[in-house]
C-alpha cells in the first residue's frame, strides 16, 4: 500500500515562491511516477507537474511551465514542487499522487492515479 504525505502549503503574495514536498512510502515506491495536481472548488483536478521514477523525465501543465519545477530525491522517496512567480490563479489545494504504470501521454490525468495525499492549501494574494 502506498502512502503519501505532503508538507504544509502556505500563503504568499503574488510574485513570491513556495516549495511543496511529498514523501512516499510503500513497496517498490522508487518505481512510481510522482505527480502534483491542484484543485479549486467547482473545477476539475488539474495536473501540474509529473516526474518519472528515475527523477529525470518531467512533464508540466501549460499554466505552470517556466514557473514551477518538479524534482525528486530518489533515496528519500520525496518529490518537490518549487513554485516561483506565483499568481493568484495558482491558489488551490495541491495534491501529490503516485502510480507505477502510466499510459503514454496520460501523466497529468487525475484518473491515471490511484494513490493520493491528503492535500495542502496554497493561497496567493494579489
Tab-separated table of N, CA, C and O in Angstrom:
chain	number	residue	atom	x	y	z
A	1	UNK	N	0.849	-1.195	0.000
A	1	UNK	CA	0.000	0.000	0.000
A	1	UNK	C	0.881	1.241	0.000
A	1	UNK	O	1.852	1.332	0.738
A	2	UNK	N	0.537	2.194	-0.854
A	2	UNK	CA	1.306	3.424	-0.972
A	2	UNK	C	0.712	4.491	-0.057
A	2	UNK	O	-0.506	4.659	0.027
A	3	UNK	N	1.608	5.201	0.615
A	3	UNK	CA	1.183	6.285	1.499
A	3	UNK	C	1.944	7.545	1.108
A	3	UNK	O	3.171	7.499	0.913
A	4	UNK	N	1.220	8.648	0.966
A	4	UNK	CA	1.821	9.918	0.546
A	4	UNK	C	1.510	10.993	1.580
A	4	UNK	O	0.358	11.138	1.992
A	5	UNK	N	2.535	11.750	1.951
A	5	UNK	CA	2.352	12.824	2.924
A	5	UNK	C	2.944	14.108	2.358
A	5	UNK	O	4.143	14.175	2.062
A	6	UNK	N	2.103	15.115	2.217
A	6	UNK	CA	2.541	16.404	1.692
A	6	UNK	C	2.933	17.333	2.835
A	6	UNK	O	2.371	17.256	3.928
A	7	UNK	N	3.859	18.213	2.546
A	7	UNK	CA	4.219	19.250	3.512
A	7	UNK	C	3.109	20.299	3.545
A	7	UNK	O	2.327	20.407	2.598
A	8	UNK	N	3.047	21.078	4.614
A	8	UNK	CA	2.053	22.157	4.663
A	8	UNK	C	2.298	23.153	3.540
A	8	UNK	O	3.434	23.414	3.150
A	9	UNK	N	1.213	23.700	3.005
A	9	UNK	CA	1.334	24.736	1.992
A	9	UNK	C	1.612	26.063	2.656
A	9	UNK	O	2.457	26.171	3.527
A	10	UNK	N	0.880	27.066	2.235
A	10	UNK	CA	1.072	28.357	2.866
A	10	UNK	C	0.441	29.467	2.061
A	10	UNK	O	-0.238	29.223	1.055
A	11	UNK	N	0.690	30.670	2.541
A	11	UNK	CA	0.172	31.863	1.880
A	11	UNK	C	1.336	32.742	1.459
A	11	UNK	O	2.314	32.881	2.197
A	12	UNK	N	1.203	33.340	0.293
A	12	UNK	CA	2.273	34.169	-0.232
A	12	UNK	C	1.654	35.246	-1.109
A	12	UNK	O	0.551	35.068	-1.648
A	13	UNK	N	2.362	36.328	-1.272
A	13	UNK	CA	1.889	37.370	-2.169
A	13	UNK	C	2.279	37.038	-3.604
A	13	UNK	O	3.240	36.291	-3.855
A	14	UNK	N	1.543	37.598	-4.527
A	14	UNK	CA	1.835	37.384	-5.943
A	14	UNK	C	3.285	37.751	-6.250
A	14	UNK	O	3.806	38.740	-5.740
A	15	UNK	N	3.911	36.913	-7.047
A	15	UNK	CA	5.319	37.097	-7.369
A	15	UNK	C	6.262	36.345	-6.454
A	15	UNK	O	7.452	36.229	-6.749
A	16	UNK	N	5.728	35.831	-5.362
A	16	UNK	CA	6.543	35.103	-4.402
A	16	UNK	C	6.729	33.648	-4.778
A	16	UNK	O	6.303	33.198	-5.850
A	17	UNK	N	7.362	32.906	-3.874
A	17	UNK	CA	7.695	31.498	-4.112
A	17	UNK	C	7.293	30.633	-2.923
A	17	UNK	O	7.261	31.102	-1.785
A	18	UNK	N	7.025	29.381	-3.224
A	18	UNK	CA	6.777	28.366	-2.210
A	18	UNK	C	7.345	27.051	-2.716
A	18	UNK	O	7.431	26.837	-3.933
A	19	UNK	N	7.711	26.180	-1.795
A	19	UNK	CA	8.134	24.837	-2.166
A	19	UNK	C	7.329	23.815	-1.382
A	19	UNK	O	7.261	23.881	-0.157
A	20	UNK	N	6.732	22.901	-2.108
A	20	UNK	CA	5.999	21.792	-1.514
A	20	UNK	C	6.839	20.528	-1.609
A	20	UNK	O	7.625	20.361	-2.547
A	21	UNK	N	6.647	19.645	-0.650
A	21	UNK	CA	7.289	18.342	-0.717
A	21	UNK	C	6.270	17.246	-0.460
A	21	UNK	O	5.239	17.477	0.177
A	22	UNK	N	6.575	16.074	-0.967
A	22	UNK	CA	5.699	14.914	-0.815
A	22	UNK	C	6.580	13.699	-0.575
A	22	UNK	O	7.407	13.360	-1.424
A	23	UNK	N	6.389	13.070	0.566
A	23	UNK	CA	7.141	11.870	0.906
A	23	UNK	C	6.263	10.652	0.679
A	23	UNK	O	5.129	10.592	1.162
A	24	UNK	N	6.783	9.702	-0.055
A	24	UNK	CA	6.043	8.492	-0.341
A	24	UNK	C	6.635	7.276	0.347
A	24	UNK	O	7.820	7.238	0.688
A	25	UNK	N	5.808	6.291	0.581
A	25	UNK	CA	6.273	5.030	1.151
A	25	UNK	C	5.443	3.901	0.584
A	25	UNK	O	4.319	4.104	0.132
A	26	UNK	N	6.004	2.709	0.655
A	26	UNK	CA	5.321	1.542	0.136
A	26	UNK	C	6.270	0.703	-0.697
A	26	UNK	O	7.347	1.158	-1.105
A	27	UNK	N	5.848	-0.506	-0.966
A	27	UNK	CA	6.688	-1.441	-1.696
A	27	UNK	C	6.993	-0.927	-3.095
A	27	UNK	O	6.099	-0.481	-3.811
A	28	UNK	N	8.264	-0.989	-3.458
A	28	UNK	CA	8.723	-0.583	-4.790
A	28	UNK	C	8.380	0.861	-5.118
A	28	UNK	O	8.231	1.222	-6.284
A	29	UNK	N	8.261	1.702	-4.094
A	29	UNK	CA	7.847	3.081	-4.355
A	29	UNK	C	8.816	3.819	-5.260
A	29	UNK	O	8.431	4.731	-5.978
A	30	UNK	N	10.092	3.423	-5.244
A	30	UNK	CA	11.071	4.102	-6.085
A	30	UNK	C	10.787	3.899	-7.565
A	30	UNK	O	11.397	4.546	-8.414
A	31	UNK	N	9.852	3.036	-7.919
A	31	UNK	CA	9.499	2.786	-9.313
A	31	UNK	C	8.232	3.528	-9.738
A	31	UNK	O	7.737	3.319	-10.837
A	32	UNK	N	7.720	4.364	-8.868
A	32	UNK	CA	6.468	5.057	-9.133
A	32	UNK	C	6.706	6.430	-9.744
A	32	UNK	O	7.645	7.143	-9.386
A	33	UNK	N	5.807	6.840	-10.629
A	33	UNK	CA	5.689	8.233	-11.017
A	33	UNK	C	5.174	9.006	-9.802
A	33	UNK	O	4.376	8.504	-9.014
A	34	UNK	N	5.625	10.242	-9.676
A	34	UNK	CA	5.088	11.146	-8.658
A	34	UNK	C	4.636	12.416	-9.360
A	34	UNK	O	5.373	12.981	-10.181
A	35	UNK	N	3.454	12.854	-9.018
A	35	UNK	CA	2.837	13.954	-9.757
A	35	UNK	C	2.092	14.877	-8.814
A	35	UNK	O	1.505	14.427	-7.830
A	36	UNK	N	2.104	16.161	-9.131
A	36	UNK	CA	1.349	17.161	-8.390
A	36	UNK	C	0.123	17.562	-9.191
A	36	UNK	O	0.211	17.823	-10.395
A	37	UNK	N	-0.989	17.631	-8.491
A	37	UNK	CA	-2.248	18.141	-9.040
A	37	UNK	C	-2.712	19.291	-8.157
A	37	UNK	O	-2.253	19.462	-7.038
A	38	UNK	N	-3.665	20.035	-8.667
A	38	UNK	CA	-4.286	21.065	-7.851
A	38	UNK	C	-5.762	21.159	-8.207
A	38	UNK	O	-6.180	20.786	-9.312
A	39	UNK	N	-6.525	21.670	-7.254
A	39	UNK	CA	-7.972	21.747	-7.468
A	39	UNK	C	-8.545	22.928	-6.709
A	39	UNK	O	-8.181	23.171	-5.551
A	40	UNK	N	-9.436	23.626	-7.383
A	40	UNK	CA	-10.216	24.687	-6.730
A	40	UNK	C	-11.671	24.253	-6.761
A	40	UNK	O	-12.074	23.455	-7.615
A	41	UNK	N	-12.468	24.751	-5.840
A	41	UNK	CA	-13.870	24.333	-5.774
A	41	UNK	C	-14.590	24.559	-7.101
A	41	UNK	O	-14.444	25.608	-7.728
A	42	UNK	N	-15.328	23.556	-7.519
A	42	UNK	CA	-16.115	23.668	-8.728
A	42	UNK	C	-15.376	23.357	-10.005
A	42	UNK	O	-15.966	23.410	-11.089
A	43	UNK	N	-14.098	23.055	-9.906
A	43	UNK	CA	-13.310	22.742	-11.093
A	43	UNK	C	-12.699	21.352	-10.981
A	43	UNK	O	-12.547	20.800	-9.897
A	44	UNK	N	-12.328	20.812	-12.140
A	44	UNK	CA	-11.680	19.513	-12.146
A	44	UNK	C	-10.255	19.612	-11.608
A	44	UNK	O	-9.639	20.679	-11.630
A	45	UNK	N	-9.770	18.487	-11.134
A	45	UNK	CA	-8.399	18.436	-10.652
A	45	UNK	C	-7.451	18.597	-11.851
A	45	UNK	O	-7.578	17.897	-12.847
A	46	UNK	N	-6.511	19.503	-11.721
A	46	UNK	CA	-5.610	19.867	-12.816
A	46	UNK	C	-4.222	19.302	-12.585
A	46	UNK	O	-3.649	19.483	-11.503
A	47	UNK	N	-3.663	18.649	-13.593
A	47	UNK	CA	-2.302	18.161	-13.498
A	47	UNK	C	-1.306	19.306	-13.586
A	47	UNK	O	-1.365	20.091	-14.527
A	48	UNK	N	-0.397	19.380	-12.632
A	48	UNK	CA	0.558	20.475	-12.564
A	48	UNK	C	1.919	20.040	-13.085
A	48	UNK	O	2.475	20.669	-13.985
A	49	UNK	N	2.465	18.972	-12.504
A	49	UNK	CA	3.792	18.513	-12.914
A	49	UNK	C	3.963	17.053	-12.531
A	49	UNK	O	3.497	16.640	-11.469
A	50	UNK	N	4.635	16.310	-13.384
A	50	UNK	CA	4.880	14.893	-13.150
A	50	UNK	C	6.365	14.597	-13.310
A	50	UNK	O	7.043	15.220	-14.130
A	51	UNK	N	6.839	13.620	-12.542
A	51	UNK	CA	8.234	13.227	-12.644
A	51	UNK	C	8.314	11.700	-12.598
A	51	UNK	O	7.650	11.052	-11.797
A	52	UNK	N	9.125	11.160	-13.472
A	52	UNK	CA	9.263	9.715	-13.563
A	52	UNK	C	10.088	9.162	-12.403
A	52	UNK	O	10.718	9.909	-11.649
A	53	UNK	N	10.097	7.839	-12.296
A	53	UNK	CA	10.758	7.184	-11.172
A	53	UNK	C	12.235	7.540	-11.080
A	53	UNK	O	12.773	7.676	-9.977
A	54	UNK	N	12.895	7.686	-12.210
A	54	UNK	CA	14.324	7.988	-12.189
A	54	UNK	C	14.653	9.421	-11.854
A	54	UNK	O	15.824	9.757	-11.611
A	55	UNK	N	13.649	10.275	-11.838
A	55	UNK	CA	13.872	11.674	-11.480
A	55	UNK	C	14.380	12.547	-12.604
A	55	UNK	O	14.765	13.697	-12.359
A	56	UNK	N	14.343	12.035	-13.829
A	56	UNK	CA	14.860	12.816	-14.964
A	56	UNK	C	13.732	13.328	-15.852
A	56	UNK	O	13.651	14.516	-16.165
A	57	UNK	N	12.856	12.443	-16.255
A	57	UNK	CA	11.764	12.809	-17.162
A	57	UNK	C	10.680	13.559	-16.407
A	57	UNK	O	10.202	13.102	-15.372
A	58	UNK	N	10.302	14.723	-16.943
A	58	UNK	CA	9.283	15.549	-16.307
A	58	UNK	C	8.290	16.064	-17.343
A	58	UNK	O	8.617	16.193	-18.535
A	59	UNK	N	7.097	16.375	-16.877
A	59	UNK	CA	6.064	16.976	-17.707
A	59	UNK	C	5.369	18.046	-16.880
A	59	UNK	O	5.200	17.888	-15.669
A	60	UNK	N	4.941	19.105	-17.571
A	60	UNK	CA	4.315	20.229	-16.887
A	60	UNK	C	3.014	20.618	-17.570
A	60	UNK	O	2.879	20.529	-18.790
A	61	UNK	N	2.071	21.101	-16.764
A	61	UNK	CA	0.879	21.701	-17.325
A	61	UNK	C	1.218	23.041	-17.953
A	61	UNK	O	2.147	23.728	-17.510
A	62	UNK	N	0.464	23.420	-18.957
A	62	UNK	CA	0.760	24.652	-19.684
A	62	UNK	C	0.728	25.879	-18.784
A	62	UNK	O	1.489	26.828	-18.987
A	63	UNK	N	-0.131	25.875	-17.790
A	63	UNK	CA	-0.304	27.065	-16.961
A	63	UNK	C	0.859	27.308	-16.004
A	63	UNK	O	0.961	28.398	-15.435
A	64	UNK	N	1.734	26.319	-15.834
A	64	UNK	CA	2.823	26.475	-14.858
A	64	UNK	C	4.203	26.368	-15.494
A	64	UNK	O	5.217	26.520	-14.797
A	65	UNK	N	4.253	26.087	-16.777
A	65	UNK	CA	5.549	25.963	-17.440
A	65	UNK	C	6.371	27.222	-17.239
A	65	UNK	O	5.855	28.329	-17.300
A	66	UNK	N	7.634	27.051	-17.015
A	66	UNK	CA	8.605	28.143	-16.828
A	66	UNK	C	8.458	28.841	-15.483
A	66	UNK	O	9.194	29.795	-15.204
A	67	UNK	N	7.516	28.410	-14.646
A	67	UNK	CA	7.376	28.988	-13.306
A	67	UNK	C	7.552	27.942	-12.210
A	67	UNK	O	8.058	28.246	-11.131
A	68	UNK	N	7.102	26.725	-12.474
A	68	UNK	CA	7.184	25.651	-11.489
A	68	UNK	C	8.235	24.645	-11.928
A	68	UNK	O	8.431	24.400	-13.122
A	69	UNK	N	8.878	24.022	-10.932
A	69	UNK	CA	9.864	22.987	-11.203
A	69	UNK	C	9.623	21.804	-10.286
A	69	UNK	O	9.553	21.973	-9.062
A	70	UNK	N	9.498	20.631	-10.882
A	70	UNK	CA	9.356	19.417	-10.095
A	70	UNK	C	10.702	18.711	-10.053
A	70	UNK	O	11.440	18.689	-11.044
A	71	UNK	N	11.030	18.162	-8.900
A	71	UNK	CA	12.267	17.414	-8.746
A	71	UNK	C	12.011	16.262	-7.795
A	71	UNK	O	10.947	16.177	-7.169
A	72	UNK	N	13.020	15.407	-7.691
A	72	UNK	CA	12.808	14.198	-6.893
A	72	UNK	C	14.116	13.746	-6.273
A	72	UNK	O	15.152	13.713	-6.943
A	73	UNK	N	14.046	13.401	-4.999
A	73	UNK	CA	15.155	12.759	-4.305
A	73	UNK	C	14.803	11.282	-4.221
A	73	UNK	O	13.960	10.888	-3.397
A	74	UNK	N	15.420	10.486	-5.070
A	74	UNK	CA	15.052	9.081	-5.174
A	74	UNK	C	15.344	8.340	-3.869
A	74	UNK	O	14.557	7.506	-3.424
A	75	UNK	N	16.447	8.662	-3.237
A	75	UNK	CA	16.815	7.959	-1.999
A	75	UNK	C	15.850	8.268	-0.868
A	75	UNK	O	15.649	7.432	0.027
A	76	UNK	N	15.272	9.439	-0.885
A	76	UNK	CA	14.338	9.831	0.180
A	76	UNK	C	12.882	9.608	-0.208
A	76	UNK	O	11.982	9.941	0.568
A	77	UNK	N	12.634	9.093	-1.412
A	77	UNK	CA	11.258	8.896	-1.893
A	77	UNK	C	10.441	10.182	-1.775
A	77	UNK	O	9.261	10.143	-1.401
A	78	UNK	N	11.069	11.280	-2.094
A	78	UNK	CA	10.435	12.582	-1.923
A	78	UNK	C	10.425	13.354	-3.238
A	78	UNK	O	11.441	13.403	-3.932
A	79	UNK	N	9.283	13.930	-3.544
A	79	UNK	CA	9.159	14.817	-4.698
A	79	UNK	C	8.946	16.235	-4.198
A	79	UNK	O	8.289	16.450	-3.172
A	80	UNK	N	9.498	17.169	-4.925
A	80	UNK	CA	9.384	18.576	-4.566
A	80	UNK	C	8.714	19.337	-5.704
A	80	UNK	O	8.893	19.004	-6.878
A	81	UNK	N	7.985	20.371	-5.329
A	81	UNK	CA	7.423	21.277	-6.326
A	81	UNK	C	7.843	22.688	-5.936
A	81	UNK	O	7.337	23.248	-4.955
A	82	UNK	N	8.786	23.224	-6.680
A	82	UNK	CA	9.224	24.597	-6.469
A	82	UNK	C	8.351	25.506	-7.307
A	82	UNK	O	8.303	25.369	-8.537
A	83	UNK	N	7.659	26.418	-6.659
A	83	UNK	CA	6.716	27.303	-7.337
A	83	UNK	C	7.224	28.738	-7.239
A	83	UNK	O	7.328	29.283	-6.145
A	84	UNK	N	7.559	29.299	-8.366
A	84	UNK	CA	8.072	30.662	-8.435
A	84	UNK	C	7.120	31.555	-9.204
A	84	UNK	O	6.281	31.079	-9.971
A	85	UNK	N	7.268	32.861	-8.999
A	85	UNK	CA	6.413	33.833	-9.676
A	85	UNK	C	4.936	33.443	-9.556
A	85	UNK	O	4.202	33.394	-10.542
A	86	UNK	N	4.542	33.181	-8.333
A	86	UNK	CA	3.174	32.720	-8.093
A	86	UNK	C	2.161	33.804	-8.423
A	86	UNK	O	2.410	35.007	-8.241
A	87	UNK	N	1.012	33.349	-8.889
A	87	UNK	CA	-0.089	34.227	-9.267
A	87	UNK	C	-1.322	33.868	-8.449
A	87	UNK	O	-1.443	32.719	-7.987
A	88	UNK	N	-2.249	34.806	-8.284
A	88	UNK	CA	-3.488	34.471	-7.550
A	88	UNK	C	-4.208	33.245	-8.121
A	88	UNK	O	-4.801	32.469	-7.364
A	89	UNK	N	-4.131	33.044	-9.426
A	89	UNK	CA	-4.783	31.881	-10.043
A	89	UNK	C	-4.122	30.562	-9.649
A	89	UNK	O	-4.675	29.493	-9.929
A	90	UNK	N	-2.964	30.614	-9.022
A	90	UNK	CA	-2.318	29.393	-8.543
A	90	UNK	C	-2.901	28.931	-7.212
A	90	UNK	O	-2.558	27.838	-6.735
A	91	UNK	N	-3.737	29.739	-6.599
A	91	UNK	CA	-4.360	29.361	-5.328
A	91	UNK	C	-5.228	28.127	-5.528
A	91	UNK	O	-6.083	28.093	-6.422
A	92	UNK	N	-5.004	27.127	-4.703
A	92	UNK	CA	-5.726	25.861	-4.841
A	92	UNK	C	-5.289	24.923	-3.717
A	92	UNK	O	-4.351	25.227	-2.974
A	93	UNK	N	-5.961	23.802	-3.642
A	93	UNK	CA	-5.453	22.698	-2.835
A	93	UNK	C	-4.557	21.869	-3.744
A	93	UNK	O	-4.981	21.463	-4.835
A	94	UNK	N	-3.346	21.642	-3.305
A	94	UNK	CA	-2.369	20.876	-4.079
A	94	UNK	C	-2.286	19.456	-3.526
A	94	UNK	O	-2.169	19.253	-2.316
A	95	UNK	N	-2.340	18.506	-4.431
A	95	UNK	CA	-2.306	17.090	-4.072
A	95	UNK	C	-1.097	16.420	-4.723
A	95	UNK	O	-0.783	16.681	-5.881
A	96	UNK	N	-0.504	15.517	-3.979
A	96	UNK	CA	0.533	14.646	-4.510
A	96	UNK	C	-0.117	13.312	-4.870
A	96	UNK	O	-0.990	12.827	-4.135
A	97	UNK	N	0.287	12.752	-5.986
A	97	UNK	CA	-0.232	11.466	-6.421
A	97	UNK	C	0.914	10.600	-6.915
A	97	UNK	O	1.965	11.114	-7.324
A	98	UNK	N	0.708	9.296	-6.879
A	98	UNK	CA	1.750	8.370	-7.327
A	98	UNK	C	1.107	7.155	-7.978
A	98	UNK	O	0.029	6.694	-7.573
A	99	UNK	N	1.792	6.662	-8.984
A	99	UNK	CA	1.328	5.465	-9.679
A	99	UNK	C	2.527	4.818	-10.351
A	99	UNK	O	3.435	5.518	-10.826
A	100	UNK	N	2.521	3.504	-10.418
A	100	UNK	CA	3.672	2.833	-11.007
A	100	UNK	C	3.630	2.834	-12.530
A	100	UNK	O	4.630	3.107	-13.185
A	101	UNK	N	2.476	2.541	-13.080
A	101	UNK	CA	2.370	2.451	-14.534
A	101	UNK	C	1.396	3.514	-15.033
A	101	UNK	O	0.238	3.554	-14.613
A	102	UNK	N	1.878	4.344	-15.945
A	102	UNK	CA	1.070	5.407	-16.530
A	102	UNK	C	1.098	5.248	-18.049
A	102	UNK	O	2.172	5.096	-18.638
A	103	UNK	N	-0.070	5.298	-18.654
A	103	UNK	CA	-0.126	5.203	-20.104
A	103	UNK	C	0.554	6.386	-20.774
A	103	UNK	O	0.566	7.495	-20.231
A	104	UNK	N	1.098	6.149	-21.957
A	104	UNK	CA	1.807	7.201	-22.669
A	104	UNK	C	0.897	8.407	-22.871
A	104	UNK	O	-0.243	8.288	-23.335
A	105	UNK	N	1.401	9.549	-22.490
A	105	UNK	CA	0.638	10.782	-22.634
A	105	UNK	C	-0.385	11.039	-21.550
A	105	UNK	O	-1.090	12.048	-21.586
A	106	UNK	N	-0.477	10.144	-20.568
A	106	UNK	CA	-1.514	10.258	-19.534
A	106	UNK	C	-0.966	10.744	-18.198
A	106	UNK	O	-1.650	10.652	-17.176
A	107	UNK	N	0.239	11.291	-18.195
A	107	UNK	CA	0.926	11.572	-16.934
A	107	UNK	C	0.259	12.657	-16.107
A	107	UNK	O	0.430	12.691	-14.896
A	108	UNK	N	-0.497	13.537	-16.712
A	108	UNK	CA	-1.128	14.634	-15.984
A	108	UNK	C	-2.641	14.469	-15.885
A	108	UNK	O	-3.353	15.428	-15.585
A	109	UNK	N	-3.122	13.276	-16.083
A	109	UNK	CA	-4.551	12.993	-15.930
A	109	UNK	C	-4.802	12.419	-14.546
A	109	UNK	O	-4.189	11.428	-14.150
A	110	UNK	N	-5.746	13.002	-13.838
A	110	UNK	CA	-6.026	12.546	-12.472
A	110	UNK	C	-6.496	11.103	-12.448
A	110	UNK	O	-6.188	10.360	-11.495
A	111	UNK	N	-7.214	10.671	-13.476
A	111	UNK	CA	-7.732	9.303	-13.476
A	111	UNK	C	-6.655	8.257	-13.771
A	111	UNK	O	-6.955	7.054	-13.776
A	112	UNK	N	-5.418	8.693	-13.977
A	112	UNK	CA	-4.305	7.758	-14.126
A	112	UNK	C	-3.728	7.324	-12.788
A	112	UNK	O	-2.883	6.437	-12.745
A	113	UNK	N	-4.179	7.940	-11.703
A	113	UNK	CA	-3.564	7.738	-10.392
A	113	UNK	C	-4.555	7.170	-9.385
A	113	UNK	O	-5.704	7.620	-9.319
A	114	UNK	N	-4.092	6.228	-8.596
A	114	UNK	CA	-4.940	5.634	-7.564
A	114	UNK	C	-4.417	5.924	-6.153
A	114	UNK	O	-5.075	5.551	-5.181
A	115	UNK	N	-3.272	6.575	-6.049
A	115	UNK	CA	-2.679	6.862	-4.742
A	115	UNK	C	-2.553	8.368	-4.580
A	115	UNK	O	-1.894	9.023	-5.410
A	116	UNK	N	-3.149	8.887	-3.508
A	116	UNK	CA	-3.229	10.334	-3.317
A	116	UNK	C	-2.854	10.730	-1.904
A	116	UNK	O	-3.137	10.000	-0.939
A	117	UNK	N	-2.238	11.907	-1.799
A	117	UNK	CA	-2.010	12.508	-0.497
A	117	UNK	C	-3.268	13.216	-0.021
A	117	UNK	O	-4.288	13.257	-0.721
A	118	UNK	N	-3.158	13.827	1.150
A	118	UNK	CA	-4.330	14.446	1.777
A	118	UNK	C	-4.612	15.842	1.231
A	118	UNK	O	-5.691	16.382	1.446
A	119	UNK	N	-3.660	16.430	0.566
A	119	UNK	CA	-3.838	17.773	0.003
A	119	UNK	C	-3.345	18.846	0.951
A	119	UNK	O	-3.379	18.693	2.173
A	120	UNK	N	-2.888	19.947	0.357
A	120	UNK	CA	-2.396	21.063	1.157
A	120	UNK	C	-2.778	22.366	0.461
A	120	UNK	O	-2.709	22.474	-0.764
A	121	UNK	N	-3.184	23.352	1.241
A	121	UNK	CA	-3.686	24.603	0.687
A	121	UNK	C	-2.549	25.562	0.354
A	121	UNK	O	-1.643	25.789	1.168
A	122	UNK	N	-2.633	26.114	-0.839
A	122	UNK	CA	-1.731	27.191	-1.251
A	122	UNK	C	-2.595	28.394	-1.609
A	122	UNK	O	-3.523	28.277	-2.408
A	123	UNK	N	-2.279	29.530	-1.006
A	123	UNK	CA	-3.042	30.753	-1.257
A	123	UNK	C	-2.089	31.853	-1.702
A	123	UNK	O	-1.098	32.127	-1.032
A	124	UNK	N	-2.416	32.456	-2.830
A	124	UNK	CA	-1.607	33.547	-3.375
A	124	UNK	C	-2.472	34.794	-3.423
A	124	UNK	O	-3.513	34.815	-4.081
A	125	UNK	N	-2.040	35.811	-2.731
A	125	UNK	CA	-2.815	37.051	-2.675
A	125	UNK	C	-2.225	38.084	-3.639
A	125	UNK	O	-1.019	38.115	-3.889
A	126	UNK	N	-3.109	38.917	-4.141
A	126	UNK	CA	-2.669	39.940	-5.111
A	126	UNK	C	-2.187	41.198	-4.412
A	126	UNK	O	-2.346	41.361	-3.222
